[in-house]
XYZ file of C-alpha atoms in Angstrom:
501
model
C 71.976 154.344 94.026
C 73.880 152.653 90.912
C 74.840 155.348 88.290
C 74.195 154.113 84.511
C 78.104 154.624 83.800
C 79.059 152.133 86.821
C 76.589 149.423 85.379
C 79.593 146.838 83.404
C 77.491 146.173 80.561
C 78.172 142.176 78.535
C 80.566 142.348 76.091
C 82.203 140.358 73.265
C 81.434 136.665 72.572
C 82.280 133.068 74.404
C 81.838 130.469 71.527
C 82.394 127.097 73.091
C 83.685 124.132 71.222
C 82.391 120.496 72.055
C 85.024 118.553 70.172
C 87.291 120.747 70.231
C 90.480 118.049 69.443
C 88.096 116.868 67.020
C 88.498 116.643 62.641
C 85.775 118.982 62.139
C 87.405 121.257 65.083
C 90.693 122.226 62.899
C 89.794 120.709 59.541
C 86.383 123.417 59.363
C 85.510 125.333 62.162
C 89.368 126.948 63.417
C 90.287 127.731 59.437
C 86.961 129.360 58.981
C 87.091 131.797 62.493
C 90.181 132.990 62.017
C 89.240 133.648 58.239
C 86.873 135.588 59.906
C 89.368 137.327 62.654
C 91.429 138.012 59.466
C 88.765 139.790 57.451
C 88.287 141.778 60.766
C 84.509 140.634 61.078
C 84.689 138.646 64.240
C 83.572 140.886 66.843
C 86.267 142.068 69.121
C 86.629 140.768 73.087
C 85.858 137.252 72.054
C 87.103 133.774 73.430
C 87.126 130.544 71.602
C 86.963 127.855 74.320
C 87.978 124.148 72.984
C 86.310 121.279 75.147
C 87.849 118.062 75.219
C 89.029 115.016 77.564
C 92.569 115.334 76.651
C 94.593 117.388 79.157
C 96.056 120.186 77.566
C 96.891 123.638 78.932
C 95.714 126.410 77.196
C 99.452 126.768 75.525
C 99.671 123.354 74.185
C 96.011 123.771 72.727
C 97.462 126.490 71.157
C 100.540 124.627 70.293
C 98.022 121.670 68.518
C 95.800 124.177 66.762
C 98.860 126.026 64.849
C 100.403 122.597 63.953
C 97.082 122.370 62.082
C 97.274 125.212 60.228
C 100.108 123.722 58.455
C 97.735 121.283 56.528
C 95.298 124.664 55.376
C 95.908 125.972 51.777
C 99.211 128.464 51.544
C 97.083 131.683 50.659
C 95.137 130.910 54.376
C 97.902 129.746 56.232
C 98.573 132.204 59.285
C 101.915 134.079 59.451
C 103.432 133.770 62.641
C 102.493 136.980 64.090
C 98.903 136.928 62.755
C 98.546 133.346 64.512
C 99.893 134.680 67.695
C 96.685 138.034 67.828
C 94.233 134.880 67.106
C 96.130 132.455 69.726
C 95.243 134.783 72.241
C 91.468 133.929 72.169
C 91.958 130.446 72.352
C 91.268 128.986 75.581
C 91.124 125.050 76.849
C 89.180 122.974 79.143
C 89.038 119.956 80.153
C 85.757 117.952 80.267
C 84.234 114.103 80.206
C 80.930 114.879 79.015
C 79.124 112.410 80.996
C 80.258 114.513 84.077
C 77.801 117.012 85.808
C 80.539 118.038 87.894
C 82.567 119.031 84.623
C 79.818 121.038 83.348
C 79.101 122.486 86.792
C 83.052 123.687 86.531
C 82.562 125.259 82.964
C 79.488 126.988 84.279
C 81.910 128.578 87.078
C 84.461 129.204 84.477
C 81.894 131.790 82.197
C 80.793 133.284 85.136
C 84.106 134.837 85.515
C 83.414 136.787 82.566
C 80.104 137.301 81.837
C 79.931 137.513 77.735
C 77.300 138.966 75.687
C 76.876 136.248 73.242
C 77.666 132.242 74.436
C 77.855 130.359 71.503
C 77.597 125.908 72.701
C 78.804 124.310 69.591
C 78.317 120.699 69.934
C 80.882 119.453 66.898
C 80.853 115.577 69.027
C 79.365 112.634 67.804
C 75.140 112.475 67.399
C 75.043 109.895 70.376
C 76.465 112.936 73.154
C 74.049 115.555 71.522
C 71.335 114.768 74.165
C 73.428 114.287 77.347
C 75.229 117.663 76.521
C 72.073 119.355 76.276
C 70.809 118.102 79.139
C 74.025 118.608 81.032
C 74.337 122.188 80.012
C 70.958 122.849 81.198
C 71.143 120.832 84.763
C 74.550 123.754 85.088
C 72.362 126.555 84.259
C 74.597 127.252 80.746
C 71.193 127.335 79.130
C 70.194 130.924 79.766
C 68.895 133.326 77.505
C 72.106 134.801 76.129
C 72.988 131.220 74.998
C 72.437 129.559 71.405
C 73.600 126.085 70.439
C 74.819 124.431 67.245
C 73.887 121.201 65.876
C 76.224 119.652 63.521
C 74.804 116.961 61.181
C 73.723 114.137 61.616
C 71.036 115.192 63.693
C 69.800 111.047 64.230
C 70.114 108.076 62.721
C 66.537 107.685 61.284
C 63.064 109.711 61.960
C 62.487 108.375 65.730
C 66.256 109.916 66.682
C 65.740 112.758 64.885
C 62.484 113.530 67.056
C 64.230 111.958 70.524
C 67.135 115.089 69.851
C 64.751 117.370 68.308
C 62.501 116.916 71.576
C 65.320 117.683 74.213
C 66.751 120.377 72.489
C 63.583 122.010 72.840
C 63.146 121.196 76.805
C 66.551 122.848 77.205
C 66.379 125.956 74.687
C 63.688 127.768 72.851
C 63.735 127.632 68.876
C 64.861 130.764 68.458
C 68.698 129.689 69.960
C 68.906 126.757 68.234
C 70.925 126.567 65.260
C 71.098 123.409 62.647
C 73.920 123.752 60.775
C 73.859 122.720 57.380
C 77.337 123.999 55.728
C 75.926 123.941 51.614
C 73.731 126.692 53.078
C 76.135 128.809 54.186
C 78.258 128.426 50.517
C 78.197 131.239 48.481
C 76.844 129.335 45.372
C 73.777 128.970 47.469
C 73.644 131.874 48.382
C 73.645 133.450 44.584
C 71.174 130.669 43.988
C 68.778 132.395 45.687
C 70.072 136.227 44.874
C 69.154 134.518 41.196
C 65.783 133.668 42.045
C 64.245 136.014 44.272
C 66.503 139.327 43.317
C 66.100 138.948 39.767
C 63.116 139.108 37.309
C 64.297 137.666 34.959
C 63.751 133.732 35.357
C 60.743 133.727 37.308
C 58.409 133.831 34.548
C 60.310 130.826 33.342
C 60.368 129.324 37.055
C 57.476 126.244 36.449
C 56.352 122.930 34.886
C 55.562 124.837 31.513
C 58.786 125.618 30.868
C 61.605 123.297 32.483
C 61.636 119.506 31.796
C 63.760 118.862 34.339
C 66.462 119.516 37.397
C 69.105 117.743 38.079
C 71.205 118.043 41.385
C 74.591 116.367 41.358
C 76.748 116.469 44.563
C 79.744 114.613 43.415
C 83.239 113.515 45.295
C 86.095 111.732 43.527
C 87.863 110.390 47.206
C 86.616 107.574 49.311
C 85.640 107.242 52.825
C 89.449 107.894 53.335
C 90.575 107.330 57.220
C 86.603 107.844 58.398
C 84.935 103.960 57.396
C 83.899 103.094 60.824
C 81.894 106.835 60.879
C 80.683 105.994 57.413
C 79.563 102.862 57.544
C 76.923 103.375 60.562
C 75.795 106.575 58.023
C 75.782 106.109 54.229
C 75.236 108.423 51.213
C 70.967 108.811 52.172
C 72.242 110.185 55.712
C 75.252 111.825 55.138
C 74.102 113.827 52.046
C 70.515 113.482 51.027
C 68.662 113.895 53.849
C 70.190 117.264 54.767
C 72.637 118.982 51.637
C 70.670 117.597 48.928
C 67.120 118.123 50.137
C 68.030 121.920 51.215
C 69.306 122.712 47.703
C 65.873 121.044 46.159
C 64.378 123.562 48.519
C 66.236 126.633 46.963
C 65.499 125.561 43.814
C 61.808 124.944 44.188
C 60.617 127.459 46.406
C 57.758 129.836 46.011
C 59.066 133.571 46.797
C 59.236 134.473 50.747
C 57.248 137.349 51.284
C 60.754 139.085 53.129
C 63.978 137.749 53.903
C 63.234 137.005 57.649
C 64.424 133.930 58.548
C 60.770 131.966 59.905
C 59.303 133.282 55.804
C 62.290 131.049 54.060
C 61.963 128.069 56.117
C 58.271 128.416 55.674
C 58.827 128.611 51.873
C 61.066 125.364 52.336
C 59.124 123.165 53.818
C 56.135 123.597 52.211
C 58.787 121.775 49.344
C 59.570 119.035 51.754
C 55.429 118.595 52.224
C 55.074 118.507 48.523
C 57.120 116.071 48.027
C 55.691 112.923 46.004
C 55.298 109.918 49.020
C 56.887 106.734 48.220
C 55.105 103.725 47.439
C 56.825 100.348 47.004
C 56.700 100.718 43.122
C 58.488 103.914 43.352
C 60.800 102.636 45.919
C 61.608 100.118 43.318
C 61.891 102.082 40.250
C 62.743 105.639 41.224
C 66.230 104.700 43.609
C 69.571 103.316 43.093
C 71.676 102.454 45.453
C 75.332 101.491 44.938
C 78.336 100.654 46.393
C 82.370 101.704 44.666
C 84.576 98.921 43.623
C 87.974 99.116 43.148
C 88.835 101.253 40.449
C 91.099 104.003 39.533
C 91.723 108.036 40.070
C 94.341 110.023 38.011
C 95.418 106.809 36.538
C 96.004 104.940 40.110
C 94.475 102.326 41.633
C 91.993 102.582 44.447
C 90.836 100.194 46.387
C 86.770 99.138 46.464
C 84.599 100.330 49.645
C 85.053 96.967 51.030
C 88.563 97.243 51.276
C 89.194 100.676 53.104
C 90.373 100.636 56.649
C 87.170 100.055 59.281
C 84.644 98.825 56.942
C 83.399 95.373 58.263
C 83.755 92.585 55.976
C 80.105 92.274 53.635
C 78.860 95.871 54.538
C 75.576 96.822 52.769
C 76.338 100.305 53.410
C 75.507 102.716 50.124
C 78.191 105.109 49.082
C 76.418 106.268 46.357
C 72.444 107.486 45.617
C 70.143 108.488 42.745
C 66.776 109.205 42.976
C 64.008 110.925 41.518
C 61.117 112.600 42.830
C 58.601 114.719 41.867
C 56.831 118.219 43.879
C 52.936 117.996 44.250
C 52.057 121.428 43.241
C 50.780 123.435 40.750
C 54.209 125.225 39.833
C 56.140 121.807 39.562
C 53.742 118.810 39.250
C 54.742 116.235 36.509
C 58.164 117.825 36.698
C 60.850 115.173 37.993
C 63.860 115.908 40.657
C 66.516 113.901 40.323
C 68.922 113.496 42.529
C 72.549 111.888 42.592
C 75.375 111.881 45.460
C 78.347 109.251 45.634
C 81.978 109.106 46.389
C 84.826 107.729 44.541
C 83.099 108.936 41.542
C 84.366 110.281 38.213
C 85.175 114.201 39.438
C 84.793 116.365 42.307
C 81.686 118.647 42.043
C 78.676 119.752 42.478
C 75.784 121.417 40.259
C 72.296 121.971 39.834
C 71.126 121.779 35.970
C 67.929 123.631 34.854
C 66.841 121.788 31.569
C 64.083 123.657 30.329
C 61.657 122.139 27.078
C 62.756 122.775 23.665
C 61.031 125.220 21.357
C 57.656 124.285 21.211
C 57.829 124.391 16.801
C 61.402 124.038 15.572
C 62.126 125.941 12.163
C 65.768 125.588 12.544
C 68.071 122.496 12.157
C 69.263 121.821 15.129
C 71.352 118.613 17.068
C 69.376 116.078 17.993
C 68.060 116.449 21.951
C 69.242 119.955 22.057
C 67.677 122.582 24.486
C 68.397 125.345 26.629
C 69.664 124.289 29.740
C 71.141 126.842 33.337
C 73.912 125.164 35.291
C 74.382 126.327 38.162
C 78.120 125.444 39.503
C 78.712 125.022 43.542
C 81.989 123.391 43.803
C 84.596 123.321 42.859
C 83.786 126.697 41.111
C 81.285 129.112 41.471
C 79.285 130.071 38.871
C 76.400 130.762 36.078
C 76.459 128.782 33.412
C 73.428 129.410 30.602
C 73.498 127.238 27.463
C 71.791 128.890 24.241
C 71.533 127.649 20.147
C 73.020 130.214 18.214
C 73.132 130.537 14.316
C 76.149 128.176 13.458
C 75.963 127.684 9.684
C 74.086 127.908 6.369
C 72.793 125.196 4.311
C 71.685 125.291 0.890
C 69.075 122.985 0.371
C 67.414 122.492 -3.394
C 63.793 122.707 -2.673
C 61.105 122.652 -5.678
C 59.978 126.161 -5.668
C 63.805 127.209 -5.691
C 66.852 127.193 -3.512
C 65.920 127.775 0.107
C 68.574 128.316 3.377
C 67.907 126.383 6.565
C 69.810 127.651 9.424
C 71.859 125.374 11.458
C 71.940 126.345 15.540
C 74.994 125.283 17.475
C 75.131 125.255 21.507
C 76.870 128.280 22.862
C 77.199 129.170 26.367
C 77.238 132.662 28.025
C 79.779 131.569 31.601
C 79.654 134.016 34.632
C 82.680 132.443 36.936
C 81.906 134.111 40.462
C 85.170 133.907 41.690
C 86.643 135.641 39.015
C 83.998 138.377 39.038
C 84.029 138.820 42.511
C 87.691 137.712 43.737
C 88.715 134.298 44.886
C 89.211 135.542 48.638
C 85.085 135.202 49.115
C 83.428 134.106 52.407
C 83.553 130.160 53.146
C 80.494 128.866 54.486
C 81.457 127.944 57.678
C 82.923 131.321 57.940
C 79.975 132.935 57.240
C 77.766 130.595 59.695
C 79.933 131.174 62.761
C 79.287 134.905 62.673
C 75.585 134.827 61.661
C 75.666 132.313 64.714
C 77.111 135.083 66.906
C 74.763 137.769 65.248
C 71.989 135.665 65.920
C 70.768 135.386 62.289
C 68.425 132.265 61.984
C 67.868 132.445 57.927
C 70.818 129.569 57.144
C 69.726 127.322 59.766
C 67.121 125.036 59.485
C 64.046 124.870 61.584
C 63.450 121.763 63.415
C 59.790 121.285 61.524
C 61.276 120.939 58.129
C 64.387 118.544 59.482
C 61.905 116.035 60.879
C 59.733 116.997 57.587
C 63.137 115.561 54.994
C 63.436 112.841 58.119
C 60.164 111.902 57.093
C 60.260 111.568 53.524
C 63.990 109.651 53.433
C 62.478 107.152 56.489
C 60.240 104.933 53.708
C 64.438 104.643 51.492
C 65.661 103.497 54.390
C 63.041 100.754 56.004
C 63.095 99.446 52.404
C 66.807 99.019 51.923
C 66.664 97.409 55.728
C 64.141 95.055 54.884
C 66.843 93.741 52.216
C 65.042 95.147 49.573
C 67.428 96.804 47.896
C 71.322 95.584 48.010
C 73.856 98.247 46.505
C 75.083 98.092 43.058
C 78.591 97.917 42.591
C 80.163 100.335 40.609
C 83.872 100.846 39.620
C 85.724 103.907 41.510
C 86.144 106.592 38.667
C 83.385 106.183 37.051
C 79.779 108.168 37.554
C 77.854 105.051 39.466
C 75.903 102.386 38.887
C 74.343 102.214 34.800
C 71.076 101.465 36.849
C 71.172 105.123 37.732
C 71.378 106.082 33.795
C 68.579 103.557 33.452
C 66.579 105.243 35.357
C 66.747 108.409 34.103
C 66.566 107.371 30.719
C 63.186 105.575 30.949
C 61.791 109.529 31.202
C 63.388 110.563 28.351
C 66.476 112.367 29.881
C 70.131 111.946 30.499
C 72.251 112.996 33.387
C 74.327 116.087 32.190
C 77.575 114.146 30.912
C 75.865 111.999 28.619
C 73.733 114.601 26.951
């Protein structure tokens, strides 16, 4: 009979990466692990397997991987001998994906060491995400110690998303699936929600009584750079609103989770996404701009227009910019309006969400025109509170007939909380943090595949409008904030995006 103490029990972790050559590979995911091997949080007796078609020994992946580091920012470069401790858990093999045989080989490969955790990260291109599943499972690397990452995009439209969706599920349960969606794992997003739901102060303020409206800005000042060909088959409804976008609207609007489990957030969530106000063709009309950059210029250079980057075809419709606005169906936000606003080669880098709550309901104080109490909350480039008051500025004597009265003049003041500062620049990234809840098997970042085909759903009536020829972009000089129609918009409810209040 066996003893216990001759039983080998699993240890440590294989994390496999699909793509491992890739620009997501050592742009993202490499940085962020050995962040994490830095910090001393990535558990101990791991491998890091990069899957590819180029043939590389395990040295020359090596090799490739540390002449990548020299492009990461000085204070996370590697030194030498700290690259050579996290070399040693790199690993390569070589794979075509469309190979059983290959997969059949990496199946006989893990079996050598039989790991506790084996992490599939599929960082390819949305076309392979079904044949890898259903390769991986046809080898028997689908077993029950086994979760899988989907990077974004998860489909093309609402019919992919389901066609993925479905065969993920033949090959996995639920529970090991893991749609990543990076903004979730950033530690903005993550105070957003510490703000809400660990604090009492704001929830009484939380509703349509109170706020007039949210803005979300996700803003990038480069263009599609060296990836046009990706971006042109994708565009800014794809790339940013269906997923980043949407799951910030979700944070933001939210009713309480009854605990922090993973299943009673995403529940919370996409009861938002189910809320949200359908689109009819007036609304599809009225409420959405689409644009495209011209040339322009950043930092006093000129850029070229969309049209003119490297693998854009010649005439492309394709959006690189979005505004919206939408409202929530329920009885905490209706008659509240979302908007929304993505777009690249715009007039800064960053990203915000602005709370604009209703002025005092009877002014007694002289105040500027339009002003109100508004809470920005800053995701990128800094992280941060940002909660804009009227404070007594300065007295006015004003003759009056009983006598001579004083009418206070308020001023805007802000109260600024920069996280970084507070809490020390060297914070966790969010892919950082993602990889490890990924090995922990922590579920509450991810998102559930109900409330992806649920934002599928409610972007699918954008995009058989703009493909009917509805809807051509607006052009709209690089360096600049997008197309006026997207002011327009706004405006006809009263409001202004933030940098024209």
């Amino acid at each position: 009979m066996q003893s216990t103490t001759d039983i080998v029990k699993p240890a440590g972790f294989d994390l496999i990466l699909f793509g491992g050559t890739g620009d997501l590979a050592w742009r993202k995911l490499m940085p962020a692990l050995f962040q994490a091997f830095r910090h001393g949080t990535l558990p101990e007796g791991g491998r890091i397997i990069g899957v590819a078609r180029d043939a590389l020994s395990d040295e020359q992946y090596r090799s490739l991987i540390e002449s990548r580091f020299r492009d990461v920012d000085g204070s996370k470069q590697p030194s030498p001998t700290e690259f050579s401790r996290f070399a040693a858990m790199l690993h390569y093999v070589r794979m075509d994906l469309s190979k059983p045989e290959d997969y059949q080989a990496l199946a006989q490969s893990l079996a050598q060491r039989e790991a506790a955790t084996v992490v599939m990260y599929v960082a390819t291109a949305p076309a392979l995400f079904t044949t890898v599943v259903e390769q991986l499972a046809a080898a028997g690397l689908n077993t029950p110690r086994t979760r899988i990452v989907l990077e974004k995009p998860l489909g093309h439209d609402l019919p992919s998303n389901r066609a993925i969706n479905a065969a993920v599920g033949r090959a996995f349960a639920e529970r090991q699936i893991f749609r990543i969606d990076h903004y979730l794992g950033k530690p903005a997003v993550q105070n957003l929600f510490a703000l809400r739901f660990g604090n009492a102060l704001f929830e009484p303020l939380w509703r349509r009584e109170t706020i007039a409206n949210i803005q979300i800005t996700i803003a990038e000042d480069l263009g599609v750079e060296k990836r046009g060909q990706f971006y042109d088959s994708t565009g800014a409804l794809r790339d940013m609103v269906q997923n980043h976008a949407l799951q910030l609207l979700c944070a933001i609007a939210m009713e309480p989770p009854i605990n922090s489990h993973a299943d009673a957030i995403r529940d919370e969530k996409l009861k938002v996404l189910r809320s949200l106000k359908a689109w009819t063709p007036e609304t599809l009309a009225q409420h959405v701009v689409r644009g495209q950059y011209s040339a322009g210029n950043r930092s006093g250079k000129s850029v070229p227009g969309y049209l003119q980057e490297a693998g854009v075809p010649a005439g492309s419709g394709t959006e690189t910019y979005v505004a919206l606005r939408t409202e929530i169906e329920n009885w905490r936000w209706a008659g509240v309006p979302f908007y929304i606003r993505t777009g690249k080669r715009l007039a800064a880098r960053e990203a915000h969400i602005v709370v604009n709550f209703r002025p005092a309901p009877h002014p007694i104080f002289k105040a500027p025109i339009g002003a109100a109490n508004k809470l920005v909350i800053n995701l990128q480039p800094r992280d941060g509170l940002e909660l804009h008051l009227l404070a007594e500025g300065q007295a006015q004597r004003v003759a009056a007939p009983s006598g001579s009265n004083i009418t206070q003049t308020l001023a805007p003041v802000q109260l600024d909380l920069d996280f970084d500062k507070r809490f020390g620049s060297e914070r966790v990234g969010a892919y950082e943090r993602l990889l490890l809840d990924v090995i922990d098997g922590r579920l509450n970042l991810f998102v559930r595949s109900d409330e992806q085909e649920e934002a599928w759903q409610w972007v699918q009536p954008i995009l058989e409008h703009w493909q009917a020829g509805q809807m051509p972009p607006r052009p709209y000089a690089a360096g600049t904030w997008g197309p006026s129609a997207a002011s327009a918009m706004i405006a006809r409810d009263g409001h202004c995006w933030s940098e024209e209040a």
